[in-house]
C-alpha positions as a Markdown table, in Angstrom:
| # | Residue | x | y | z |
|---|---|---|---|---|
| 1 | Unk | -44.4 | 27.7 | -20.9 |
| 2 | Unk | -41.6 | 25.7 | -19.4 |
| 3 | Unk | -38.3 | 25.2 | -21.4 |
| 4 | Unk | -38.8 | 21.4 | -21.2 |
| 5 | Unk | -42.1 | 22.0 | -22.6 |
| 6 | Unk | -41.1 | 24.1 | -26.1 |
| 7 | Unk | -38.7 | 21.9 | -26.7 |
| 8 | Unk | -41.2 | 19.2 | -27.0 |
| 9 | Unk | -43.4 | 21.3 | -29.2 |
| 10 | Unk | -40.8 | 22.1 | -31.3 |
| 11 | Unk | -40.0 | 18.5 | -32.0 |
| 12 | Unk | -43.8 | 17.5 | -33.0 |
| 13 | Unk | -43.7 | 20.6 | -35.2 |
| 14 | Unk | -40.2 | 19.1 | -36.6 |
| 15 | Unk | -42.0 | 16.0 | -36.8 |
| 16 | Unk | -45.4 | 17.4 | -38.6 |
| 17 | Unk | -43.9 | 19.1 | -41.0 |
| 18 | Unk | -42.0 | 16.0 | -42.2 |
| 19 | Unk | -45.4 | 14.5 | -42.2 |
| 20 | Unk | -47.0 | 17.7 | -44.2 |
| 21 | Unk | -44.2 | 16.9 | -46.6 |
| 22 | Unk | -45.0 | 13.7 | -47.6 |
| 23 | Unk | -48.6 | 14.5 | -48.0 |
| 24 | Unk | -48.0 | 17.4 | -49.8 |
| 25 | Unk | -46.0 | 15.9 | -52.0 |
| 26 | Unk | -48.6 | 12.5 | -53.0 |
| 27 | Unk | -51.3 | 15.1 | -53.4 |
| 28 | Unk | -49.1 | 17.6 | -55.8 |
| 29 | Unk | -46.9 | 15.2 | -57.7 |
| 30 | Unk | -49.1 | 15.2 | -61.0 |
| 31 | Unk | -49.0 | 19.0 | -60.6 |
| 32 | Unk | -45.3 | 19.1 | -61.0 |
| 33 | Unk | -44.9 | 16.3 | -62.9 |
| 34 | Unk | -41.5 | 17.8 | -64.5 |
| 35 | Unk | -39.8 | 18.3 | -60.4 |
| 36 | Unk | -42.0 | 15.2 | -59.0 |
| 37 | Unk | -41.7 | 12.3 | -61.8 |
| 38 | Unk | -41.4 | 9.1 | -60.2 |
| 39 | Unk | -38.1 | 8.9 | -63.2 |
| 40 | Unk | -36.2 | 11.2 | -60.8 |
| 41 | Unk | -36.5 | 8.5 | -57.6 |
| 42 | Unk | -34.0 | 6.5 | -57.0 |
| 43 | Unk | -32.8 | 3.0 | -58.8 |
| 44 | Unk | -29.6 | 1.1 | -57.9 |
| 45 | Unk | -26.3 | 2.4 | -59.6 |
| 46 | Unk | -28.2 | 5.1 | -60.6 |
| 47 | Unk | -29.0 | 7.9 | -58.3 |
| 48 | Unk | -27.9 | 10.7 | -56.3 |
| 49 | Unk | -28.8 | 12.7 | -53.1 |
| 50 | Unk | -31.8 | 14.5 | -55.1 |
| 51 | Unk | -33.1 | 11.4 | -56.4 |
| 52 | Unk | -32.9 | 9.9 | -52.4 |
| 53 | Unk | -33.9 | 13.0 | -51.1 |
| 54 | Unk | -37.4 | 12.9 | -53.3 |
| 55 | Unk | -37.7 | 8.9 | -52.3 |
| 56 | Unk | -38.0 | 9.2 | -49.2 |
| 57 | Unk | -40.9 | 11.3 | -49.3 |
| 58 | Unk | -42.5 | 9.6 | -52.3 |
| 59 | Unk | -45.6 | 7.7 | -52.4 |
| 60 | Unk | -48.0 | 6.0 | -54.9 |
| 61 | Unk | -50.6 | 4.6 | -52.8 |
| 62 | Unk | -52.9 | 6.4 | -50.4 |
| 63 | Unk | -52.9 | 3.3 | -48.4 |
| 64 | Unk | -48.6 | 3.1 | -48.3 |
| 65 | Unk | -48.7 | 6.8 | -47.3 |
| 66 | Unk | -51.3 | 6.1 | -44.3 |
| 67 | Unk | -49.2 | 3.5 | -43.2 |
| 68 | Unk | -45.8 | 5.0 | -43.3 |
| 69 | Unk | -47.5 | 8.1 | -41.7 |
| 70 | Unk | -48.9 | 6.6 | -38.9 |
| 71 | Unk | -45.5 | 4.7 | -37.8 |
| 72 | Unk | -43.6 | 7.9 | -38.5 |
| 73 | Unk | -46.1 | 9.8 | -35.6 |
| 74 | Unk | -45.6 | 6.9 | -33.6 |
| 75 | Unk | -42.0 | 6.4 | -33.3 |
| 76 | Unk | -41.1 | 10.1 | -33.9 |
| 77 | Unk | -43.4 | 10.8 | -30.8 |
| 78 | Unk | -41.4 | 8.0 | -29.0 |
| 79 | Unk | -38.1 | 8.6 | -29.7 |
| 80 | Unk | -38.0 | 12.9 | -30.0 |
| 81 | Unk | -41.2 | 14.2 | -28.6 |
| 82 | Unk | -41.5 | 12.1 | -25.4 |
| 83 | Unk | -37.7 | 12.3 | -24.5 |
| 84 | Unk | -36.7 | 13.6 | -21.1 |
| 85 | Unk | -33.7 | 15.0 | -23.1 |
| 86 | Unk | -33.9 | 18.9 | -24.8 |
| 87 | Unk | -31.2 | 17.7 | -26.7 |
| 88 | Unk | -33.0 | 14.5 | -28.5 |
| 89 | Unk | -36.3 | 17.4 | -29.1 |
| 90 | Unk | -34.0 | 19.8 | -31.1 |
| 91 | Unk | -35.6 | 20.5 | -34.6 |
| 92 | Unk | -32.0 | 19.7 | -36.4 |
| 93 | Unk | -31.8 | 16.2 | -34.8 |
| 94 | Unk | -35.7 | 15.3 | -35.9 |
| 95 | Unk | -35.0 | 16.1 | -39.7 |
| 96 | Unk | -31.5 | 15.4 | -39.6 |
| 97 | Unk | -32.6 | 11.4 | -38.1 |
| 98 | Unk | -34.9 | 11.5 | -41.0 |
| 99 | Unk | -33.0 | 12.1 | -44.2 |
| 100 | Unk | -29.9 | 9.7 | -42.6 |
| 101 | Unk | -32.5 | 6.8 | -42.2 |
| 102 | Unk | -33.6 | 6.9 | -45.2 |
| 103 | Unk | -30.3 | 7.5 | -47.2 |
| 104 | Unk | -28.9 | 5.1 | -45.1 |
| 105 | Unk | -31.4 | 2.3 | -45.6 |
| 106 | Unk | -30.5 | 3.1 | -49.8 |
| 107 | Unk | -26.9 | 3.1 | -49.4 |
| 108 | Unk | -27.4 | -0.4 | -47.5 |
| 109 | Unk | -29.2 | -1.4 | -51.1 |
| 110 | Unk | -26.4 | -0.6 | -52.9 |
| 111 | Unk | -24.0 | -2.1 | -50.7 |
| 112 | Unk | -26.2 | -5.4 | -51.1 |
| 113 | Unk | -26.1 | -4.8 | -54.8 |
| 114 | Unk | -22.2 | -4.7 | -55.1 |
| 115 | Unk | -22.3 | -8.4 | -53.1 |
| 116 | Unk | -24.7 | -9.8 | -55.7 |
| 117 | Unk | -22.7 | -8.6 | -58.1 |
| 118 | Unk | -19.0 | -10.3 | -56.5 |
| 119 | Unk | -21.1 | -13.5 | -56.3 |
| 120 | Unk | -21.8 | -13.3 | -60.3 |
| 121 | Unk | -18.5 | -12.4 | -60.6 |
| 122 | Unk | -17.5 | -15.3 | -58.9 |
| 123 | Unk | -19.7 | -17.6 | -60.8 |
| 124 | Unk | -18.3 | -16.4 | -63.9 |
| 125 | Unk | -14.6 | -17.2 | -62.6 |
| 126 | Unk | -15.5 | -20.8 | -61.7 |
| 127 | Unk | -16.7 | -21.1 | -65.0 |
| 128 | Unk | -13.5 | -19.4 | -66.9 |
| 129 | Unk | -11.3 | -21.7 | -65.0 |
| 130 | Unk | -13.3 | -24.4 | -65.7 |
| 131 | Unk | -13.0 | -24.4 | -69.7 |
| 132 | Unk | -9.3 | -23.5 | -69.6 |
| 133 | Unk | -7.9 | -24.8 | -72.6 |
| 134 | Unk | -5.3 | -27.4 | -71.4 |
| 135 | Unk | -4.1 | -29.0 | -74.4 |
| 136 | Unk | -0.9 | -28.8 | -76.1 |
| 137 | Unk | -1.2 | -26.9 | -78.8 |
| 138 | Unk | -3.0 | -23.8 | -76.9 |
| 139 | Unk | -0.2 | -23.6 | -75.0 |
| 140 | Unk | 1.8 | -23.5 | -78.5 |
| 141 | Unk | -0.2 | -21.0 | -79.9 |
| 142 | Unk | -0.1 | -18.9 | -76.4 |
| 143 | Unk | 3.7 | -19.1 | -76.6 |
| 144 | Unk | 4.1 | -18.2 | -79.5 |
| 145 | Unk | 2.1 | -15.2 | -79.7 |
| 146 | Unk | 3.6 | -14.1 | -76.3 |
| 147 | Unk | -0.1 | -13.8 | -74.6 |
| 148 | Unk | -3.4 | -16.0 | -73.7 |
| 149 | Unk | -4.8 | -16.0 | -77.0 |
| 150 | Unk | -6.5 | -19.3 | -76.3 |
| 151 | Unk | -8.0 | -17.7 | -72.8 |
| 152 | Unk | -9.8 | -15.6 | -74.7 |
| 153 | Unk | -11.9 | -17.8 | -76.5 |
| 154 | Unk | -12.8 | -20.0 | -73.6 |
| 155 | Unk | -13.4 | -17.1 | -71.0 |
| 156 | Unk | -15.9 | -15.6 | -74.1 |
| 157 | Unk | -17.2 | -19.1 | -74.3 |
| 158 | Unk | -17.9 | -19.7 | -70.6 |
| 159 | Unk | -19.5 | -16.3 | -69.7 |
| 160 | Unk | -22.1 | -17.1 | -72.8 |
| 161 | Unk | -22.9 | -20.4 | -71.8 |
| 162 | Unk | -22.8 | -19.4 | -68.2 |
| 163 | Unk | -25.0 | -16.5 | -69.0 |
| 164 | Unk | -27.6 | -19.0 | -70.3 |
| 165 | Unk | -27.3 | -21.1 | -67.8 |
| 166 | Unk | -28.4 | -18.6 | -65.0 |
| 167 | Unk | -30.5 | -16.4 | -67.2 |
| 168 | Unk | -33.2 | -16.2 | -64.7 |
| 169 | Unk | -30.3 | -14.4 | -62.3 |
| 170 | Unk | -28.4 | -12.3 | -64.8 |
| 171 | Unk | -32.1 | -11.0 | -65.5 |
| 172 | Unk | -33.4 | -10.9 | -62.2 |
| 173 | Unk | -30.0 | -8.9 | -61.3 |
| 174 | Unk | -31.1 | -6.3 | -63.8 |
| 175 | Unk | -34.6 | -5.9 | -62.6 |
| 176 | Unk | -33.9 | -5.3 | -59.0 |
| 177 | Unk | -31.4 | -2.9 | -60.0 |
| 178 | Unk | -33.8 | -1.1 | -62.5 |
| 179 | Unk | -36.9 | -0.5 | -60.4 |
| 180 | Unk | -37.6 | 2.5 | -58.7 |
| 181 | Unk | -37.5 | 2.6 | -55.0 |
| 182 | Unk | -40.3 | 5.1 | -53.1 |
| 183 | Unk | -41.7 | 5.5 | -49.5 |
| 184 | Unk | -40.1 | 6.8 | -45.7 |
| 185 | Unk | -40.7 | 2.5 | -45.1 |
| 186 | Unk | -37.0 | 3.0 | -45.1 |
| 187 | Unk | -37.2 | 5.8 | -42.4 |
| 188 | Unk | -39.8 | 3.9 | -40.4 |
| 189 | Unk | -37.7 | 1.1 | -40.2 |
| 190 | Unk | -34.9 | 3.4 | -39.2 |
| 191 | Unk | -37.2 | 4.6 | -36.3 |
| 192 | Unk | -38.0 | 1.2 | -35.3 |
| 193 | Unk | -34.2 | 0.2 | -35.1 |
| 194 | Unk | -33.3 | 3.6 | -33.4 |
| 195 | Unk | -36.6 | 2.9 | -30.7 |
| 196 | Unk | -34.8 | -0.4 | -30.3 |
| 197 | Unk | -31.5 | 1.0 | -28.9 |
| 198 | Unk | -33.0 | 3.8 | -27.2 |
| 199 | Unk | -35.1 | 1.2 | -25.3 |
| 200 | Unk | -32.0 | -0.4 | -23.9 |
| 201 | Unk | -29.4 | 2.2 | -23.3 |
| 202 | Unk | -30.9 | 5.3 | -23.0 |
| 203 | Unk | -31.6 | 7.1 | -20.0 |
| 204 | Unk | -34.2 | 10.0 | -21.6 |
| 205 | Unk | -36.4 | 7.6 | -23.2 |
| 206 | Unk | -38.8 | 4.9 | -22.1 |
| 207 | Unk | -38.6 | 0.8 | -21.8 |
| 208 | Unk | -40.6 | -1.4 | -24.6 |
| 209 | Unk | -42.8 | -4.0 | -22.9 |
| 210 | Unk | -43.2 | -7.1 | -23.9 |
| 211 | Unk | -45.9 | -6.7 | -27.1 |
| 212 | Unk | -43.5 | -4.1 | -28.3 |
| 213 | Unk | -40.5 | -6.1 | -28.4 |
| 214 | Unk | -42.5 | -9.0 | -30.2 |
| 215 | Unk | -44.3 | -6.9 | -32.8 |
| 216 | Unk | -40.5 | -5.2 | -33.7 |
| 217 | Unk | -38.2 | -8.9 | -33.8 |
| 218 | Unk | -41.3 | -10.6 | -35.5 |
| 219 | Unk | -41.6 | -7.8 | -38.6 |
| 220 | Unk | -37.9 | -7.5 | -38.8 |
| 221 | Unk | -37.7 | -11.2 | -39.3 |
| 222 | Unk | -40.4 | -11.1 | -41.5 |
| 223 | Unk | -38.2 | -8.8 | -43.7 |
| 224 | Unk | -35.3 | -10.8 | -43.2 |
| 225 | Unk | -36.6 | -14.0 | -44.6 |
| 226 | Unk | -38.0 | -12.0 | -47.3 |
| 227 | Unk | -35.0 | -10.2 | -48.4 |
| 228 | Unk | -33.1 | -11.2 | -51.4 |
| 229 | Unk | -29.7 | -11.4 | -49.1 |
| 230 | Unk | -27.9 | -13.9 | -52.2 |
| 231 | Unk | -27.7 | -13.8 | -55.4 |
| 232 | Unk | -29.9 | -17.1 | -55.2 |
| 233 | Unk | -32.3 | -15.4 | -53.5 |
| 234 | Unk | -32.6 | -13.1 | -56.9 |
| 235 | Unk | -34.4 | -15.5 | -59.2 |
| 236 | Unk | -37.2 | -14.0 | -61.5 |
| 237 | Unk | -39.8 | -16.7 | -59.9 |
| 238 | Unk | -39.6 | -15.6 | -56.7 |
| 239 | Unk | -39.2 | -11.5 | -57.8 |
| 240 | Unk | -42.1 | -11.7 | -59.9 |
| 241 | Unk | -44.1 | -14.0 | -56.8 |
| 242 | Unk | -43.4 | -11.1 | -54.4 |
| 243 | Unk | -45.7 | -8.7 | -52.6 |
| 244 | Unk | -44.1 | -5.8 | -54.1 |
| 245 | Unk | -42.2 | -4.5 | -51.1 |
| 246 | Unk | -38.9 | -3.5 | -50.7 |
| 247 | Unk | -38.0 | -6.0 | -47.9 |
| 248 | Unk | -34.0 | -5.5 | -48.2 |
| 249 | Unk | -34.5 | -1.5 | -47.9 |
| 250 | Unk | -36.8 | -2.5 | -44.7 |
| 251 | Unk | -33.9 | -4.1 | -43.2 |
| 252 | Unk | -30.7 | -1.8 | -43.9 |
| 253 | Unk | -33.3 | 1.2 | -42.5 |
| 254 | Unk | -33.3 | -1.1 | -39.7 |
| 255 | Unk | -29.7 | -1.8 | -39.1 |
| 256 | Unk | -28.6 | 1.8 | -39.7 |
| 257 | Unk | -31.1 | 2.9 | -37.3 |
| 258 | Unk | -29.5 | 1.3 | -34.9 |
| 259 | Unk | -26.1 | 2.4 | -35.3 |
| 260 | Unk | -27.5 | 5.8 | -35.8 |
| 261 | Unk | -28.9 | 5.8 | -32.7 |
| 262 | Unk | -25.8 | 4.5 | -31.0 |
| 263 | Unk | -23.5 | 7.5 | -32.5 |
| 264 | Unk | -26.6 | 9.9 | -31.0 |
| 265 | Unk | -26.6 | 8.3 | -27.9 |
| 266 | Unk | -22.7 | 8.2 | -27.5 |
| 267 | Unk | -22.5 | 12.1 | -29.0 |
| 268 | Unk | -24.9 | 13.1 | -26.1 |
| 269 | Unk | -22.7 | 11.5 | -23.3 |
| 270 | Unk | -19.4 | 12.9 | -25.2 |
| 271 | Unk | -20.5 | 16.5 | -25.9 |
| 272 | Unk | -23.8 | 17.0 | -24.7 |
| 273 | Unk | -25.1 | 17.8 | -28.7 |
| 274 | Unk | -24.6 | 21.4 | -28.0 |
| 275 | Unk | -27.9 | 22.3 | -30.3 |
| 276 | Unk | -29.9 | 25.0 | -28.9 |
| 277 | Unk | -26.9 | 26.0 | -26.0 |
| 278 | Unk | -24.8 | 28.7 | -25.4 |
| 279 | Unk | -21.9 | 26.1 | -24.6 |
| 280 | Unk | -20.3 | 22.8 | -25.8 |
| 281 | Unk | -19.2 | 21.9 | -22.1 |
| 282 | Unk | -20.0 | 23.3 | -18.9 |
| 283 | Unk | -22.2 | 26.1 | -18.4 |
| 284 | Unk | -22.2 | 29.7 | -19.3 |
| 285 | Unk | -21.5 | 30.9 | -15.8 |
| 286 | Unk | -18.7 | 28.6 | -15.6 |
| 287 | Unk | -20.4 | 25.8 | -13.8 |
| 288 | Unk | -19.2 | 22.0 | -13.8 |
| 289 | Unk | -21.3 | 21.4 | -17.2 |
| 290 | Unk | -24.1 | 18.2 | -17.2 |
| 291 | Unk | -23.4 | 15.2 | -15.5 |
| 292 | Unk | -22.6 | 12.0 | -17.9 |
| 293 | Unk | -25.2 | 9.7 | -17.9 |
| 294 | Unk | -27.8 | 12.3 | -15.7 |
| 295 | Unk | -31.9 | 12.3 | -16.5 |
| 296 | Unk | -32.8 | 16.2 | -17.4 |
| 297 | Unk | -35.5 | 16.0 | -14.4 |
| 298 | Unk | -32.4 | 15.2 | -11.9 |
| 299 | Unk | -30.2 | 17.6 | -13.6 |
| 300 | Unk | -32.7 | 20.3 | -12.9 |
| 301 | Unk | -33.3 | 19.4 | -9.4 |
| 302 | Unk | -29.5 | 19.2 | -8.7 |
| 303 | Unk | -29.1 | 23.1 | -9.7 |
| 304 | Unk | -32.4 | 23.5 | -8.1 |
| 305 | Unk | -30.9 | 22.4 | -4.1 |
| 306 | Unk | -27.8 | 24.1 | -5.0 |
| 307 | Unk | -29.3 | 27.5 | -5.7 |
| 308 | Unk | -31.6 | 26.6 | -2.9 |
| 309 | Unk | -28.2 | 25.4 | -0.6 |
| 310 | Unk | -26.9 | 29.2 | -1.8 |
| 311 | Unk | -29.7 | 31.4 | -0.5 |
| 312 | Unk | -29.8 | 29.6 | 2.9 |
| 313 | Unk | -25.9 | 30.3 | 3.6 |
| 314 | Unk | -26.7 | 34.4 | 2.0 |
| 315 | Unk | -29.9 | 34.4 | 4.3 |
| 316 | Unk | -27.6 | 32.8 | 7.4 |
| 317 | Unk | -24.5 | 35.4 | 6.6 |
| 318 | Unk | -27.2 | 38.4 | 6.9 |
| 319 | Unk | -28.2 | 37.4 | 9.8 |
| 320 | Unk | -25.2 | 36.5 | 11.7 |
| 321 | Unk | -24.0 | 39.9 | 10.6 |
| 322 | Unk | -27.2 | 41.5 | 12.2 |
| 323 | Unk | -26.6 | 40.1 | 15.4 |
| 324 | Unk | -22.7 | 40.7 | 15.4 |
| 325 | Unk | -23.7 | 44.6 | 15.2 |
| 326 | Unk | -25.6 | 45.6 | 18.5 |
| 327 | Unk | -23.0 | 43.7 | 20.4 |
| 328 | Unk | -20.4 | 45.9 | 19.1 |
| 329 | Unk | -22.8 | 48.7 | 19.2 |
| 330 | Unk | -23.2 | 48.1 | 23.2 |
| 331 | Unk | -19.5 | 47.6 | 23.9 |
| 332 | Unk | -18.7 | 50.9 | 22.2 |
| 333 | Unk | -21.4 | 52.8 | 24.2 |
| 334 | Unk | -20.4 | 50.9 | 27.8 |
């Protein structure tokens, strides 16, 4: 079996076993309920890598785990198994792509979290300047106590009525930050945005036609138009109206896909990964190392014409060495 050719097995065994995983762990998860309770999946503000970790291979429904499984095989085959590049089949950089995705597309949540909270934040300091007390006498009593005594009446006063006022968000804050998030649609989504990048800069992986590209910018802005991206967007209508999908988680997989592939892509050309070598540059015989930018295929074909280029000039040497011998041969006997 060729080199080129166990390194591609050893990716779609990378890339089963991730799928045995999450199969494994829908059909076992009422056995160990105590290690796989949906309670120790993730929620906003209140998680760690464990919790993340189990997420990402979590699922309720048969029908979300078919799903997710099927556009796993698909783009994993794409982007790892069907590379031209040993270095994009290693084992480490299929599991490794996995877990980042995933973890990458929840740290994106909580990054969107901490902005809905800075907009409420900000709604609650339009209202505190807003019932400032302005009259005389507040500024008596404020003097003469040496602090903003009066402040603190009015910034108590506007957060309650400003509470009451957006109830529907202040609740609708708490909700999206209390459910539980489950499912690689994180990952897949990471896939899709690394398949993206691949598709346009990389030289080991294949071009997306046309229905590709269409299927990929039409679901992500699907997503987009679907995600709660405001804290407007957050009202309890349209949470409770939704299908139940976690369309922001969707997106950040998507985005950090993309820049995940991009570091990848940029590592490669920088160091060559160096997984599953005896080297980080160059070659073990002291050779001039990979060419930046060079298809596997080529790269074996160069080393192939110069070994080829170095037993012609052995085979000429031996036999312009042959002929140099008789002549000397007759000269001596004449």
């Amino acid at each position: 079996m060729s080199r080129r050719r166990l390194s591609s097995e050893r990716a779609k065994t990378a890339l089963c076993l991730l799928i045995a995983i999450n199969i494994l762990i829908y059909a076992y998860r009422d056995n160990f309920r105590s290690h796989l309770h949906l309670r120790r999946t993730y929620r906003i503000h209140d998680g760690n890598f464990q919790s993340m970790l189990l997420s990402i291979f979590y699922h309720m429904e048969p029908t979300h785990l078919f799903v997710n499984m099927i556009a796993l095989h698909r783009y994993g085959s794409e982007l790892f198994v069907n590379s031209s590049s040993r270095k994009w089949q290693s084992v480490f950089v299929v599991i490794l792509s996995y877990v980042a995705c995933g973890i990458g597309a929840f740290l994106g949540i909580e990054l969107l979290s901490c902005f809905h909270e800075y907009q409420w934040e900000q709604k609650l300091s339009k209202a505190r300047y807003a019932s400032r007390c302005n009259h005389w006498l507040c500024d008596s009593l404020n003097g003469a106590l040496g602090e903003d005594v009066s402040g603190f009446f009015t910034n108590a006063w506007a957060d309650l009525t400003t509470s009451f006022q957006f109830a529907d968000l202040k609740m609708s804050m708490w909700y999206y930050q209390a459910i539980y998030r489950i499912g690689a649609s994180g990952v897949v989504y990471g896939w899709m945005g690394m398949r993206l990048v691949t598709s346009w800069l990389s030289s080991h992986h294949s071009r997306l036609d046309g229905l590709d590209y269409f299927f990929l910018i039409a679901t992500l802005a699907h997503d987009l138009k679907e995600s709660p991206l405001s804290l407007e967007d957050l009202r309890m209508s349209v949470l409770l109206e939704s299908d139940g999908v976690d369309h922001a988680a969707h997106l950040m997989g998507a985005i950090f896909g993309m820049f995940w592939a991009l570091a990848l892509i940029l590592w490669e050309k920088v160091t060559s990964f160096g997984f599953g070598g005896r080297r980080w540059w160059g070659s073990s015989g002291g050779g001039t190392g990979r060419r930046l930018g060079a298809r596997w295929e080529d790269e074996q074909l160069l080393h192939q014409q110069q070994q080829q280029r170095r037993d012609n000039s052995r085979l000429l040497n031996s036999q312009g060495g042959d002929q140099r011998r008789p002549l000397q041969h007759e000269r001596t006997m004449l």
